[in-house]
Amino acid sequence: MALRHRSVLRRFSHFFAICTLAFGLSAPSVQASAKNKSAPKAHVQAKASKKPAAVASKGERNGRQKQAAAPSSKKVAGKAPKGKTTLAKAGRQAGRAAVAAAVIIPERQSFGQMAGLHDVTDPLALKSSVALVLDQDTHEVLLSKNDHAVLPIASLTKLMTGLIISQAQLPMDEMITITQDDVDTEKHSSSRLRVGTTLMRGELLHLALMSSENRAAHALGRTYPGGLQTFVGMMNMKAKMLGMADTRYVEPTGLSSSNQSSAFDLATLVNVAHSDPLLRDLTTSPSYQVEVGERMLQFNNTNRLVHSPEWNIGLQKTGYISEAGRCLVMQAQVAGRKLIMVFLDSAGKFGRLADAERVRHWVEGSGTQLLAKH
């Protein structure tokens, strides 16, 4: 009789342990599901609300296929104990619950999108939420769209970085080594300039302005006399001297979304930078090779318009981070006029270039009328 009681107790203890494990596995899924109910539902989530169920069904089908392919447990070791079967079933249920509770993360919006700037229309149906086109000689505004909005400017920052380095008249043949301090910890972007790479200051400036090399730009600021903080201070001081009241810099690459400016301020910067022969030459260079150890690395311009015979570009710079969208500033001659163009927060990979083409065709098409005003 005592033996029978002990057997019943063992079975009850075993069953209690299985139940505890099963509920322990499913508890996190319930919590995740509760979090989803309390979180705001993004538009992307609403469209894809049926997707988790489909994923779960697919997972179930894959599970059944694997079970069919696996050798029968009866043939290998006889009938499995009931406790183990229950545990396996609980694990599968917990797995399906976890898949069903998966969160669909919406694509990150730019600052301009969040502010509703893309809702503003313009005659050319530009893809950029901010645009400014003006005559460099007369300062006449030919086209404007949200031109006083202050937004992140991404690698357009490097134009000020280049201006400070160029006007400092530092030796361009001085050797500078890329260090761990130059590695991007903001966006974790990649670079072909490995830690330990040593190049001349002039080479780093070329790569920063032409191919928007982040480690090159950071190394230029880090090795400026007085250090990085002194360099950033010089960037902000220069902006203030130029009357760029809406501009603020916190680092020399543009990886930080705290580097911000407006289209009018950037047009001012383009006008000043265009007066520097070195910046004109480096920003419009189609490609450039540097020797790194025993290798020759070729870098290309991030703006493919510099290769086009239809464009006469005197200075340019591109930029992109998710918070800023795709950006472009240029000085170019179109229909006999020197124009400064600023495009910020452009949607789509080629939106900013398409906007520049729209402006060029528009000015060329109405060039006679525009010139008749002067």
Coordinates of N, CA, C and O in Angstrom, one line a residue, residues 252-327:
P252 N 32.2 66.3 -37.0 CA 32.6 66.7 -38.4 C 32.2 65.8 -39.5 O 32.4 66.1 -40.7
T253 N 31.4 64.7 -39.2 CA 31.1 63.7 -40.3 C 29.6 63.9 -40.8 O 29.4 63.6 -42.0
G254 N 28.7 64.2 -40.0 CA 27.3 64.3 -40.3 C 26.5 63.0 -39.9 O 25.3 62.9 -40.2
L255 N 27.2 62.1 -39.2 CA 26.5 60.9 -38.7 C 25.5 61.2 -37.6 O 24.6 60.5 -37.5
S256 N 25.7 62.3 -36.9 CA 24.8 62.7 -35.9 C 23.7 63.5 -36.4 O 23.9 64.4 -37.2
S257 N 22.4 63.1 -36.0 CA 21.3 63.9 -36.5 C 21.2 65.3 -35.8 O 20.4 66.1 -36.1
S258 N 22.1 65.5 -34.8 CA 22.2 66.8 -34.2 C 22.9 67.9 -35.1 O 22.8 69.1 -34.7
N259 N 23.5 67.5 -36.1 CA 24.1 68.4 -37.1 C 22.9 68.9 -38.0 O 22.4 68.1 -38.8
Q260 N 22.5 70.1 -37.8 CA 21.3 70.6 -38.5 C 21.5 71.9 -39.1 O 22.3 72.7 -38.7
S261 N 20.6 72.2 -40.1 CA 20.7 73.4 -40.8 C 19.4 73.6 -41.7 O 18.6 72.8 -41.7
S262 N 19.4 74.8 -42.4 CA 18.2 75.1 -43.2 C 18.7 75.2 -44.7 O 19.9 75.4 -44.9
A263 N 17.8 75.2 -45.6 CA 18.2 75.4 -47.0 C 18.9 76.7 -47.3 O 19.9 76.8 -48.0
F264 N 18.4 77.8 -46.7 CA 19.0 79.1 -46.9 C 20.4 79.1 -46.3 O 21.4 79.7 -46.9
D265 N 20.6 78.6 -45.1 CA 22.0 78.5 -44.6 C 22.9 77.7 -45.4 O 24.1 78.1 -45.7
L266 N 22.5 76.6 -46.0 CA 23.3 75.7 -46.8 C 23.7 76.4 -48.1 O 24.8 76.2 -48.6
A267 N 22.7 77.2 -48.6 CA 23.0 77.9 -49.9 C 24.1 78.9 -49.6 O 25.0 79.2 -50.5
T268 N 24.1 79.6 -48.4 CA 25.2 80.5 -48.1 C 26.5 79.7 -48.0 O 27.6 80.2 -48.5
L269 N 26.5 78.5 -47.4 CA 27.8 77.7 -47.3 C 28.3 77.3 -48.7 O 29.5 77.4 -48.9
V270 N 27.4 76.9 -49.6 CA 27.8 76.5 -50.9 C 28.4 77.7 -51.6 O 29.4 77.6 -52.3
N271 N 27.9 78.9 -51.5 CA 28.4 80.1 -52.1 C 29.8 80.4 -51.7 O 30.7 80.7 -52.5
V272 N 30.1 80.3 -50.4 CA 31.4 80.5 -49.8 C 32.4 79.4 -50.2 O 33.5 79.7 -50.6
A273 N 31.9 78.2 -50.1 CA 32.8 77.0 -50.4 C 33.2 77.0 -51.9 O 34.3 76.6 -52.3
H274 N 32.3 77.5 -52.8 CA 32.6 77.6 -54.2 C 33.7 78.5 -54.5 O 34.4 78.4 -55.6
S275 N 34.0 79.5 -53.7 CA 35.1 80.4 -53.9 C 36.4 79.8 -53.6 O 37.5 80.4 -53.8
D276 N 36.4 78.6 -53.0 CA 37.7 77.9 -52.7 C 38.0 76.9 -53.8 O 37.4 75.9 -54.0
P277 N 39.1 77.2 -54.5 CA 39.5 76.3 -55.6 C 39.7 74.8 -55.2 O 39.4 73.9 -56.0
L278 N 40.3 74.6 -54.1 CA 40.5 73.3 -53.6 C 39.2 72.5 -53.4 O 39.1 71.3 -53.8
L279 N 38.3 73.1 -52.8 CA 37.0 72.5 -52.6 C 36.2 72.2 -53.9 O 35.6 71.2 -54.0
R280 N 36.3 73.2 -54.8 CA 35.7 73.0 -56.1 C 36.3 71.7 -56.8 O 35.6 70.9 -57.4
D281 N 37.6 71.6 -56.7 CA 38.3 70.5 -57.4 C 38.0 69.2 -56.7 O 37.7 68.2 -57.4
L282 N 38.0 69.1 -55.4 CA 37.9 67.8 -54.7 C 36.4 67.3 -54.7 O 36.2 66.1 -54.9
T283 N 35.5 68.2 -54.6 CA 34.1 67.8 -54.6 C 33.6 67.3 -55.9 O 32.6 66.5 -56.0
T284 N 34.2 67.8 -57.0 CA 33.7 67.4 -58.3 C 34.6 66.3 -59.0 O 34.4 65.9 -60.1
S285 N 35.6 65.8 -58.3 CA 36.4 64.8 -58.8 C 35.6 63.5 -59.0 O 35.0 63.0 -58.0
P286 N 35.6 62.9 -60.2 CA 34.8 61.7 -60.4 C 35.3 60.5 -59.6 O 34.5 59.7 -59.1
S287 N 36.6 60.3 -59.5 CA 37.2 59.2 -58.7 C 38.6 59.5 -58.2 O 39.2 60.5 -58.7
Y288 N 39.1 58.6 -57.3 CA 40.4 58.9 -56.7 C 40.9 57.6 -56.2 O 40.2 56.8 -55.6
Q289 N 42.2 57.4 -56.4 CA 42.9 56.2 -55.9 C 43.9 56.5 -54.8 O 44.6 57.6 -54.9
V290 N 43.9 55.7 -53.7 CA 44.9 55.9 -52.7 C 45.6 54.5 -52.5 O 45.0 53.5 -52.7
E291 N 46.9 54.6 -52.1 CA 47.7 53.4 -51.8 C 47.6 53.1 -50.3 O 48.0 53.9 -49.5
V292 N 47.1 52.0 -50.0 CA 47.0 51.5 -48.6 C 47.8 50.2 -48.5 O 47.4 49.2 -48.9
G293 N 49.0 50.3 -47.9 CA 49.9 49.2 -47.8 C 50.3 48.8 -49.2 O 50.9 49.6 -50.0
E294 N 50.0 47.5 -49.6 CA 50.4 47.0 -50.9 C 49.2 47.1 -51.9 O 49.2 46.6 -53.0
R295 N 48.1 47.7 -51.4 CA 46.9 47.7 -52.2 C 46.6 49.1 -52.7 O 46.9 50.1 -52.1
M296 N 45.9 49.2 -53.9 CA 45.4 50.5 -54.4 C 43.9 50.4 -54.3 O 43.3 49.6 -54.9
L297 N 43.4 51.4 -53.6 CA 41.9 51.4 -53.4 C 41.4 52.6 -54.2 O 41.9 53.7 -54.1
Q298 N 40.3 52.3 -55.0 CA 39.7 53.3 -55.8 C 38.4 53.7 -55.1 O 37.5 52.9 -54.8
F299 N 38.2 55.0 -55.0 CA 37.0 55.6 -54.4 C 36.3 56.4 -55.5 O 36.9 57.1 -56.3
N300 N 35.0 56.4 -55.5 CA 34.2 57.1 -56.5 C 33.3 58.2 -55.9 O 33.0 58.2 -54.7
N301 N 33.0 59.2 -56.7 CA 32.1 60.3 -56.3 C 30.7 59.8 -55.9 O 30.2 58.9 -56.7
T302 N 30.2 60.2 -54.8 CA 28.8 59.8 -54.4 C 27.7 60.4 -55.3 O 26.6 60.0 -55.2
N303 N 28.1 61.4 -56.1 CA 27.1 62.1 -57.0 C 27.4 61.7 -58.4 O 28.4 62.2 -59.0
R304 N 26.6 60.9 -59.0 CA 26.8 60.4 -60.4 C 26.6 61.5 -61.4 O 27.0 61.4 -62.6
L305 N 26.0 62.6 -61.0 CA 25.8 63.7 -62.0 C 27.1 64.4 -62.4 O 27.2 65.0 -63.5
V306 N 28.2 64.2 -61.7 CA 29.5 64.7 -62.0 C 30.1 64.0 -63.3 O 31.0 64.6 -64.0
H307 N 29.5 62.9 -63.6 CA 30.0 62.1 -64.8 C 29.2 62.5 -66.0 O 29.5 62.2 -67.2
S308 N 28.1 63.3 -65.9 CA 27.2 63.6 -67.0 C 27.7 64.8 -67.8 O 27.9 65.8 -67.2
P309 N 27.8 64.6 -69.1 CA 28.2 65.8 -70.0 C 27.1 66.9 -70.0 O 27.4 68.0 -70.5
E310 N 25.9 66.5 -69.5 CA 24.8 67.5 -69.6 C 24.9 68.5 -68.4 O 24.1 69.5 -68.3
W311 N 25.8 68.2 -67.5 CA 25.9 69.0 -66.3 C 27.3 69.7 -66.2 O 28.3 69.1 -66.6
N312 N 27.3 71.0 -65.8 CA 28.5 71.8 -65.6 C 28.5 72.1 -64.1 O 28.0 73.2 -63.7
I313 N 29.0 71.2 -63.3 CA 29.0 71.4 -61.8 C 30.2 72.0 -61.3 O 31.3 71.5 -61.5
G314 N 30.1 73.0 -60.5 CA 31.3 73.7 -59.9 C 31.6 73.2 -58.5 O 32.8 73.3 -58.1
L315 N 30.6 72.7 -57.8 CA 30.8 72.2 -56.4 C 29.6 71.4 -56.1 O 28.5 71.7 -56.5
Q316 N 29.8 70.4 -55.3 CA 28.6 69.5 -54.9 C 29.0 68.8 -53.6 O 30.1 68.5 -53.3
K317 N 27.9 68.3 -52.9 CA 28.1 67.4 -51.8 C 26.8 66.7 -51.6 O 25.7 67.3 -51.6
T318 N 26.9 65.4 -51.3 CA 25.7 64.6 -51.0 C 25.7 64.2 -49.5 O 26.7 64.4 -48.8
G319 N 24.6 63.7 -49.0 CA 24.5 63.3 -47.6 C 23.3 62.3 -47.4 O 22.3 62.4 -48.1
Y320 N 23.5 61.4 -46.5 CA 22.3 60.5 -46.1 C 22.5 59.9 -44.7 O 23.6 59.3 -44.4
I321 N 21.5 60.1 -43.9 CA 21.3 59.2 -42.7 C 19.7 59.1 -42.7 O 19.0 60.0 -43.3
S322 N 19.2 58.2 -42.0 CA 17.8 57.9 -42.0 C 17.0 59.2 -41.5 O 15.9 59.5 -42.0
E323 N 17.6 59.9 -40.5 CA 16.9 61.0 -39.9 C 16.8 62.2 -40.9 O 15.9 63.0 -40.8
A324 N 17.8 62.2 -41.8 CA 17.9 63.4 -42.8 C 17.3 63.1 -44.1 O 17.0 64.0 -44.9
G325 N 17.1 61.8 -44.4 CA 16.7 61.5 -45.8 C 17.9 61.7 -46.7 O 19.1 61.9 -46.2
R326 N 17.7 61.7 -48.0 CA 18.8 61.9 -49.0 C 18.9 63.4 -49.3 O 17.9 64.0 -49.7
C327 N 20.1 63.9 -49.2 CA 20.4 65.3 -49.4 C 21.4 65.6 -50.5 O 22.2 64.8 -50.8

